[in-house]
CSV table of C-alpha atoms and ligand atoms in Angstrom, one decimal:
chain,number,residue,atom,x,y,z
I,1,MET,CA,232.9,-101.5,-160.7
I,2,ILE,CA,233.4,-98.8,-158.1
I,3,SER,CA,230.4,-98.1,-155.8
I,4,CYS,CA,229.3,-95.2,-153.6
I,5,PRO,CA,226.6,-96.7,-151.4
I,6,ALA,CA,225.6,-93.4,-149.9
I,7,VAL,CA,223.9,-92.2,-153.1
I,8,GLU,CA,220.1,-92.2,-152.9
I,9,LYS,CA,217.5,-92.2,-155.6
I,10,ARG,CA,215.5,-89.3,-154.2
I,11,VAL,CA,218.7,-87.2,-154.4
I,12,ILE,CA,219.2,-88.1,-158.0
I,13,ARG,CA,215.5,-87.1,-158.8
I,14,ASN,CA,216.0,-83.9,-156.8
I,15,HIS,CA,219.2,-83.1,-158.7
I,16,TYR,CA,217.4,-83.3,-162.1
I,17,ASN,CA,214.4,-81.4,-160.8
I,18,VAL,CA,216.5,-78.5,-159.5
I,19,SER,CA,219.3,-78.4,-162.1
I,20,THR,CA,217.6,-79.0,-165.5
I,21,VAL,CA,217.0,-75.2,-166.0
I,22,PHE,CA,220.8,-74.7,-165.4
I,23,TYR,CA,221.8,-77.5,-167.8
I,24,ARG,CA,219.6,-75.9,-170.4
I,25,LEU,CA,221.0,-72.4,-169.9
I,26,LEU,CA,224.6,-73.5,-169.7
I,27,TRP,CA,224.8,-76.4,-172.1
I,28,GLY,CA,221.6,-76.7,-174.3
I,29,HIS,CA,218.9,-79.3,-175.0
I,30,HIS,CA,221.2,-82.3,-174.2
I,31,ILE,CA,222.5,-83.3,-170.8
I,32,HIS,CA,225.4,-85.3,-172.1
I,33,HIS,CA,229.0,-84.7,-173.2
I,34,GLY,CA,229.9,-83.2,-176.4
I,35,LEU,CA,231.8,-85.3,-179.0
I,36,TRP,CA,234.5,-83.3,-180.6
I,37,GLN,CA,236.2,-83.8,-184.0
I,38,THR,CA,238.1,-80.5,-184.0
I,39,ASP,CA,237.0,-77.2,-182.4
I,40,GLU,CA,233.3,-77.2,-182.8
I,41,SER,CA,231.1,-75.2,-180.4
I,42,PRO,CA,229.8,-77.2,-177.4
I,43,GLN,CA,226.3,-77.1,-178.8
I,44,VAL,CA,227.4,-78.7,-182.1
I,45,ALA,CA,229.6,-81.2,-180.2
I,46,ALA,CA,226.6,-82.3,-178.1
I,47,ARG,CA,224.5,-82.7,-181.2
I,48,GLN,CA,227.3,-84.7,-182.8
I,49,LEU,CA,227.3,-87.2,-180.0
I,50,THR,CA,223.6,-87.9,-180.5
I,51,GLU,CA,224.1,-88.1,-184.3
I,52,GLN,CA,227.1,-90.4,-183.9
I,53,VAL,CA,225.3,-92.8,-181.6
I,54,ALA,CA,222.3,-92.9,-184.0
I,55,ALA,CA,224.7,-93.7,-186.9
I,56,GLU,CA,226.5,-96.4,-184.9
I,57,VAL,CA,223.1,-98.0,-183.8
I,58,GLY,CA,221.9,-97.8,-187.4
I,59,ILE,CA,218.6,-96.2,-186.5
I,60,ARG,CA,216.1,-96.8,-189.2
I,61,ARG,CA,213.1,-94.6,-190.2
I,62,GLY,CA,210.1,-95.6,-188.1
I,63,ASP,CA,212.0,-97.5,-185.4
I,64,ARG,CA,210.3,-97.8,-182.0
I,65,VAL,CA,212.8,-96.4,-179.5
I,66,ILE,CA,212.9,-96.5,-175.7
I,67,ASP,CA,215.0,-93.5,-174.5
I,68,ILE,CA,216.1,-94.5,-171.0
I,69,GLY,CA,216.9,-91.4,-168.9
I,70,CYS,CA,215.5,-89.0,-171.5
I,71,GLY,CA,216.4,-85.8,-169.7
I,72,MET,CA,214.8,-82.8,-171.5
I,73,GLY,CA,213.9,-85.0,-174.4
I,74,GLY,CA,216.9,-83.9,-176.5
I,75,SER,CA,217.6,-87.3,-178.1
I,76,SER,CA,214.0,-88.4,-178.3
I,77,ILE,CA,213.0,-85.3,-180.2
I,78,HIS,CA,216.0,-85.5,-182.5
I,79,LEU,CA,215.1,-89.1,-183.4
I,80,ALA,CA,211.5,-88.3,-183.9
I,81,LYS,CA,212.2,-85.2,-186.0
I,82,HIS,CA,215.1,-86.4,-188.2
I,83,LEU,CA,214.5,-90.2,-188.3
I,84,ASN,CA,210.7,-90.5,-188.0
I,85,CYS,CA,211.1,-92.7,-184.9
I,86,GLN,CA,208.3,-93.4,-182.4
I,87,VAL,CA,210.0,-92.6,-179.1
I,88,THR,CA,209.1,-93.4,-175.5
I,89,GLY,CA,211.2,-91.4,-173.1
I,90,ILE,CA,211.4,-92.2,-169.4
I,91,THR,CA,213.0,-90.0,-166.7
I,92,LEU,CA,213.1,-90.1,-163.0
I,93,SER,CA,212.3,-86.4,-162.8
I,94,PRO,CA,208.7,-85.1,-163.0
I,95,PHE,CA,210.0,-81.7,-164.0
I,96,GLN,CA,211.9,-83.2,-166.9
I,97,GLN,CA,208.9,-85.2,-168.0
I,98,ARG,CA,206.8,-82.0,-168.3
I,99,TRP,CA,209.7,-80.1,-169.9
I,100,ALA,CA,210.3,-82.8,-172.5
I,101,THR,CA,206.6,-83.1,-173.3
I,102,LEU,CA,206.3,-79.3,-173.8
I,103,SER,CA,209.5,-79.1,-175.8
I,104,SER,CA,208.3,-81.9,-178.1
I,105,PHE,CA,205.0,-80.1,-178.6
I,106,LEU,CA,206.8,-76.9,-179.5
I,107,GLN,CA,209.1,-78.7,-182.0
I,108,GLY,CA,206.2,-80.4,-183.7
I,109,THR,CA,207.0,-84.0,-182.6
I,110,SER,CA,204.4,-84.6,-180.0
I,111,GLY,CA,202.6,-87.2,-182.2
I,112,SER,CA,205.8,-89.3,-182.3
I,113,THR,CA,207.0,-89.0,-178.7
I,114,THR,CA,205.6,-90.0,-175.3
I,115,PHE,CA,207.4,-89.0,-172.1
I,116,LEU,CA,206.9,-90.9,-168.9
I,117,CYS,CA,208.0,-90.1,-165.4
I,118,GLY,CA,209.2,-93.3,-163.8
I,119,ASP,CA,212.1,-95.4,-162.6
I,120,ALA,CA,213.7,-97.5,-165.3
I,121,GLU,CA,214.6,-100.0,-162.7
I,122,THR,CA,211.0,-100.8,-161.9
I,123,ALA,CA,209.1,-99.7,-165.1
I,124,ALA,CA,207.3,-102.4,-167.0
I,125,PHE,CA,207.0,-102.5,-170.8
I,126,PRO,CA,205.5,-105.3,-172.9
I,127,VAL,CA,207.8,-107.9,-174.2
I,128,ASP,CA,209.4,-107.1,-177.6
I,129,SER,CA,207.8,-103.6,-177.7
I,130,PHE,CA,210.8,-101.7,-179.0
I,131,ASP,CA,213.3,-102.0,-181.9
I,132,VAL,CA,215.9,-99.9,-180.2
I,133,ALA,CA,217.1,-99.2,-176.6
I,134,TRP,CA,218.8,-95.8,-176.4
I,135,SER,CA,220.4,-94.5,-173.2
I,136,LEU,CA,222.8,-91.6,-173.0
I,137,GLU,CA,224.5,-91.2,-169.6
I,138,CYS,CA,221.7,-92.6,-167.5
I,139,THR,CA,222.9,-96.1,-166.5
I,140,GLU,CA,225.5,-94.5,-164.2
I,141,HIS,CA,222.5,-93.6,-161.9
I,142,LEU,CA,221.1,-97.1,-161.7
I,143,PHE,CA,221.5,-99.1,-158.6
I,144,ASP,CA,221.3,-102.7,-159.9
I,145,LYS,CA,222.8,-102.5,-163.4
I,146,PRO,CA,222.9,-106.2,-164.2
I,147,ALA,CA,219.2,-106.5,-163.2
I,148,PHE,CA,218.3,-103.5,-165.3
I,149,PHE,CA,219.9,-105.1,-168.4
I,150,GLN,CA,217.9,-108.3,-167.8
I,151,ARG,CA,214.7,-106.3,-167.8
I,152,LEU,CA,215.8,-104.3,-170.8
I,153,ALA,CA,216.4,-107.4,-172.9
I,154,THR,CA,212.7,-108.4,-172.5
I,155,TRP,CA,211.5,-105.0,-174.0
I,156,ILE,CA,213.6,-105.3,-177.1
I,157,ARG,CA,212.5,-107.5,-180.0
I,158,PRO,CA,214.8,-110.2,-181.3
I,159,GLY,CA,217.2,-108.5,-183.7
I,160,GLY,CA,216.7,-105.1,-182.0
I,161,ARG,CA,219.6,-102.9,-181.2
I,162,VAL,CA,221.0,-101.0,-178.3
I,163,GLY,CA,223.0,-97.8,-178.1
I,164,ILE,CA,224.4,-96.8,-174.7
I,165,CYS,CA,226.8,-94.1,-173.7
I,166,ALA,CA,228.2,-94.3,-170.1
I,167,TRP,CA,230.7,-92.8,-167.8
I,168,LEU,CA,233.0,-95.7,-166.9
I,169,ALA,CA,235.5,-96.6,-164.2
I,170,GLY,CA,238.9,-97.2,-165.9
I,171,HIS,CA,240.2,-100.6,-166.7
I,172,GLU,CA,241.1,-102.7,-163.6
I,173,PRO,CA,243.3,-102.7,-161.7
I,174,LEU,CA,243.1,-99.1,-160.7
I,175,ASN,CA,245.5,-97.7,-158.1
I,176,ASP,CA,244.3,-96.1,-154.9
I,177,VAL,CA,244.4,-92.6,-156.3
I,178,GLY,CA,242.4,-93.7,-159.3
I,179,ARG,CA,239.8,-95.5,-157.1
I,180,GLN,CA,239.4,-92.4,-155.0
I,181,GLN,CA,238.9,-90.2,-158.1
I,182,VAL,CA,236.1,-92.5,-159.3
I,183,PHE,CA,234.5,-92.6,-155.9
I,184,ASP,CA,234.6,-88.8,-155.7
I,185,VAL,CA,232.9,-88.5,-159.1
I,186,CYS,CA,230.2,-91.0,-158.1
I,187,GLU,CA,229.6,-89.1,-154.9
I,188,GLY,CA,229.6,-85.6,-156.6
I,189,PHE,CA,227.5,-86.7,-159.6
I,190,PHE,CA,225.1,-88.9,-157.7
I,191,CYS,CA,226.0,-92.2,-159.2
I,192,PRO,CA,225.7,-95.3,-157.0
I,193,SER,CA,228.4,-97.0,-159.1
I,194,LEU,CA,230.4,-96.7,-162.3
I,195,GLY,CA,231.1,-99.9,-164.2
I,196,THR,CA,234.1,-100.7,-166.3
I,197,MET,CA,234.0,-101.4,-170.0
I,198,ALA,CA,234.3,-105.1,-169.3
I,199,ASP,CA,231.4,-104.8,-166.8
I,200,TYR,CA,229.1,-103.3,-169.4
I,201,GLU,CA,230.0,-105.9,-172.0
I,202,GLN,CA,229.2,-108.6,-169.5
I,203,TRP,CA,225.9,-107.0,-168.3
I,204,LEU,CA,224.8,-106.7,-171.9
I,205,THR,CA,225.9,-110.2,-172.9
I,206,ALA,CA,224.3,-112.0,-170.0
I,207,PRO,CA,220.6,-111.4,-171.0
I,208,GLY,CA,221.2,-112.1,-174.7
I,209,PHE,CA,222.7,-109.1,-176.4
I,210,ARG,CA,225.7,-109.4,-178.6
I,211,VAL,CA,228.0,-106.4,-178.3
I,212,THR,CA,229.0,-105.4,-181.8
I,213,LYS,CA,231.1,-102.3,-180.9
I,214,THR,CA,232.7,-100.8,-177.8
I,215,LEU,CA,234.0,-97.3,-178.5
I,216,ASP,CA,236.3,-95.4,-176.1
I,217,TRP,CA,235.5,-91.7,-176.6
I,218,THR,CA,237.3,-90.4,-173.6
I,219,ASP,CA,239.6,-88.0,-175.4
I,220,ARG,CA,236.8,-86.8,-177.7
I,221,VAL,CA,234.4,-85.8,-174.8
I,222,SER,CA,236.6,-84.8,-171.9
I,223,ARG,CA,236.8,-81.0,-172.7
I,224,THR,CA,233.1,-80.8,-171.8
I,225,TRP,CA,234.2,-80.4,-168.2
I,226,ALA,CA,236.7,-77.6,-168.7
I,227,ILE,CA,234.0,-75.7,-170.6
I,228,CYS,CA,231.4,-76.4,-167.8
I,229,ARG,CA,233.9,-75.4,-165.1
I,230,ASP,CA,234.7,-72.1,-166.8
I,231,ARG,CA,231.0,-71.3,-167.4
I,232,VAL,CA,230.0,-72.1,-163.9
I,233,ASN,CA,232.8,-69.7,-162.7
I,234,ARG,CA,232.0,-67.0,-165.2
I,235,PHE,CA,228.3,-66.9,-164.4
I,236,GLY,CA,228.6,-67.2,-160.6
I,237,ILE,CA,226.5,-70.4,-160.6
I,238,ARG,CA,228.0,-71.5,-157.3
I,239,SER,CA,226.4,-68.5,-155.6
I,240,VAL,CA,223.1,-69.2,-157.2
I,241,ALA,CA,223.2,-72.9,-156.1
I,242,LYS,CA,224.0,-71.8,-152.5
I,243,LEU,CA,220.7,-69.8,-152.5
I,244,ILE,CA,218.6,-72.5,-154.2
I,245,ASP,CA,219.9,-75.8,-152.9
I,246,ARG,CA,223.2,-76.2,-151.1
I,247,GLY,CA,223.0,-80.0,-151.9
I,248,GLN,CA,224.0,-79.2,-155.4
I,249,LEU,CA,227.4,-77.6,-154.4
I,250,ILE,CA,229.2,-81.0,-154.3
I,251,PHE,CA,228.2,-81.5,-157.9
I,252,LEU,CA,229.7,-78.1,-159.0
I,253,ASP,CA,232.8,-78.7,-157.0
I,254,ARG,CA,233.7,-82.0,-158.7
I,255,PHE,CA,234.1,-80.8,-162.3
I,256,GLN,CA,237.9,-80.7,-161.9
I,257,THR,CA,237.8,-84.2,-160.4
I,258,ILE,CA,236.2,-85.7,-163.5
I,259,LEU,CA,238.6,-83.9,-165.7
I,260,ASP,CA,241.5,-85.3,-163.7
I,261,ALA,CA,240.0,-88.8,-163.7
I,262,TYR,CA,239.7,-88.7,-167.5
I,263,GLU,CA,243.3,-87.4,-167.8
I,264,THR,CA,244.7,-90.3,-165.6
I,265,ARG,CA,242.3,-92.9,-167.2
I,266,ALA,CA,240.8,-93.6,-163.8
I,267,MET,CA,237.7,-92.9,-165.8
I,268,ARG,CA,236.7,-93.5,-169.4
I,269,TYR,CA,233.8,-92.7,-171.5
I,270,GLY,CA,232.3,-95.5,-173.5
I,271,CYS,CA,229.7,-96.1,-176.2
I,272,PHE,CA,228.3,-99.6,-176.5
I,273,ILE,CA,226.4,-100.9,-179.5
I,274,ALA,CA,224.7,-104.2,-179.2
I,275,GLU,CA,222.1,-106.4,-180.9
I,276,LYS,CA,219.6,-108.8,-179.4
I,277,VAL,CA,220.4,-112.2,-180.5
I,278,THR,CA,217.3,-113.9,-181.9
Z,301,SAM,C1,222.8,-87.1,-167.5
Z,301,SAM,S1,221.1,-87.1,-167.7
Z,301,SAM,C2,221.0,-87.6,-169.4
Z,301,SAM,C3,219.7,-87.1,-170.1
Z,301,SAM,C4,219.6,-87.5,-171.6
Z,301,SAM,N1,219.8,-88.9,-171.8
Z,301,SAM,C5,220.5,-86.6,-172.4
Z,301,SAM,O1,221.4,-87.2,-173.0
Z,301,SAM,O2,220.2,-85.4,-172.6
Z,301,SAM,C6,220.5,-88.5,-166.8
Z,301,SAM,C7,219.1,-88.8,-167.0
Z,301,SAM,O3,218.8,-90.1,-166.4
Z,301,SAM,C8,217.6,-90.0,-165.7
Z,301,SAM,N2,217.6,-91.1,-164.6
Z,301,SAM,C9,218.4,-91.3,-163.6
Z,301,SAM,N3,218.0,-92.4,-162.9
Z,301,SAM,C10,216.9,-92.9,-163.6
Z,301,SAM,C11,216.0,-94.0,-163.3
Z,301,SAM,N4,216.2,-94.8,-162.3
Z,301,SAM,N5,215.0,-94.1,-164.2
Z,301,SAM,C12,214.8,-93.3,-165.2
Z,301,SAM,N6,215.6,-92.2,-165.5
Z,301,SAM,C13,216.6,-92.0,-164.7
Z,301,SAM,C14,217.6,-88.6,-165.1
Z,301,SAM,O4,216.3,-88.3,-164.7
Z,301,SAM,C15,218.1,-87.8,-166.3
Z,301,SAM,O5,217.1,-87.6,-167.2
């Protein structure tokens, strides 16, 4: 695991309060990578990632799902609409919570979704209250990842499943250049740490999940950042950020770093599928 101790939770919350509108304008309903098979549009690729995780988890109609770090509600609404799931989404950002609630209403799924503003590291849910834990690109932002997985295990019923996508530090040992690249990504994208694939497998296994699949999707997702970099340049987003909140500039300036880190394998992108052992 590579850590960046300077990251603060209030900065993560502020990032999503400020930048959600821009994510929506530049990328769509989902704040996660696209998953490419060939040369699909970014919007299709982003939807494909959600659909692929749902297929890997084996989501069943009517599953009770907790969507940790639900963003604008993209996954929650998809699962409610297409798979009849009952979804509880939680986000650190009050702006996103309101956005997701409104979006779900407008898409006719408000009866099957609930969006909470809260911290997944301190939130409490009743024991065994969900069939599925779903989290796309949120655990990067958590400060005590092993403790989070311990809490998560209590919320999922025996036999329940987990689907997690996460930005990862590359396999150990990393050289100094690689470690610096991962640190720069943590700093620029407000992640207190990035775990390796082996870390995630261990964090899931310790509280009683059995990891059934670990998928390395690095090569299928990495073009996300070339597209984002080009769009930010084309639409002059840096100038807008300077006016709105200069604290977001570091984020915009690190898109090339993440591309380089994927290229050198200092970073990887993983999908973890697990089952709670009964
Ligand atoms: C990269 S976005 C992913 C959003 C969504 N999963 C998606 O795929 O569209 C990260 C999300 O994690 C949330 N997040 C970060 N730290 C969190 C925490 N401690 N508790 C709950 N949500 C958190 C942010 O508010 C944001 O919604």
